[in-house]
CSV table of C-alpha atoms in Angstrom, one decimal:
chain,number,residue,atom,x,y,z
A,1,UNK,CA,54.1,88.0,101.3
A,2,UNK,CA,55.5,87.7,97.5
A,3,UNK,CA,58.6,89.1,97.2
A,4,UNK,CA,56.8,90.5,94.2
A,5,UNK,CA,53.9,91.9,96.2
A,6,UNK,CA,56.5,93.7,98.1
A,7,UNK,CA,58.3,95.0,95.9
A,8,UNK,CA,55.4,96.7,95.1
A,9,UNK,CA,53.9,97.4,98.1
A,10,UNK,CA,57.8,99.4,98.4
A,11,UNK,CA,57.1,101.2,95.1
A,12,UNK,CA,53.5,102.5,96.0
A,13,UNK,CA,54.2,104.0,98.8
A,14,UNK,CA,57.4,105.4,97.9
A,15,UNK,CA,57.1,109.7,98.6
A,16,UNK,CA,53.5,108.9,100.2
A,17,UNK,CA,53.0,108.7,103.9
A,18,UNK,CA,49.2,108.9,103.1
A,19,UNK,CA,49.1,105.9,100.6
A,20,UNK,CA,48.2,103.1,101.4
A,21,UNK,CA,49.9,100.2,99.2
A,22,UNK,CA,47.6,99.0,97.2
A,23,UNK,CA,47.1,101.8,94.5
A,24,UNK,CA,50.6,103.0,92.3
A,25,UNK,CA,51.5,106.2,90.7
A,26,UNK,CA,52.6,105.8,87.6
A,27,UNK,CA,55.8,108.0,88.8
A,28,UNK,CA,56.2,104.9,90.3
A,29,UNK,CA,56.0,103.6,87.9
A,30,UNK,CA,58.1,104.3,86.8
A,31,UNK,CA,60.4,104.5,89.2
A,32,UNK,CA,60.3,100.8,89.6
A,33,UNK,CA,60.7,99.7,86.8
A,34,UNK,CA,63.9,101.9,85.8
A,35,UNK,CA,65.4,100.3,89.2
A,36,UNK,CA,64.4,97.0,88.3
A,37,UNK,CA,66.2,97.9,84.7
A,38,UNK,CA,63.5,97.3,82.9
A,39,UNK,CA,63.5,101.2,81.1
A,40,UNK,CA,66.4,101.6,79.6
A,41,UNK,CA,65.5,104.6,77.8
A,42,UNK,CA,66.0,102.8,74.3
A,43,UNK,CA,64.3,99.7,74.5
A,44,UNK,CA,61.9,101.0,76.8
A,45,UNK,CA,61.1,104.6,77.0
A,46,UNK,CA,59.4,106.9,79.8
A,47,UNK,CA,57.2,107.4,77.0
A,48,UNK,CA,56.2,103.3,77.1
A,49,UNK,CA,55.4,103.4,80.4
A,50,UNK,CA,53.5,106.4,81.3
A,51,UNK,CA,51.5,104.7,77.9
A,52,UNK,CA,51.5,101.6,79.0
A,53,UNK,CA,50.6,103.1,82.8
A,54,UNK,CA,47.3,104.9,81.1
A,55,UNK,CA,46.0,101.6,79.5
A,56,UNK,CA,45.8,99.8,82.5
């Protein structure tokens, strides 16, 4: 399993004991991008992240 897959799984199951790790909620996607430094609140906002998540 690659480092990317491990990171995805970690955030996909965060806060949800019933999660399988195959899917991720919008809340966890936002958390992942914030902790990875992608979402800075200026160039990339939480609104931007929500729009991207909902389009995918």
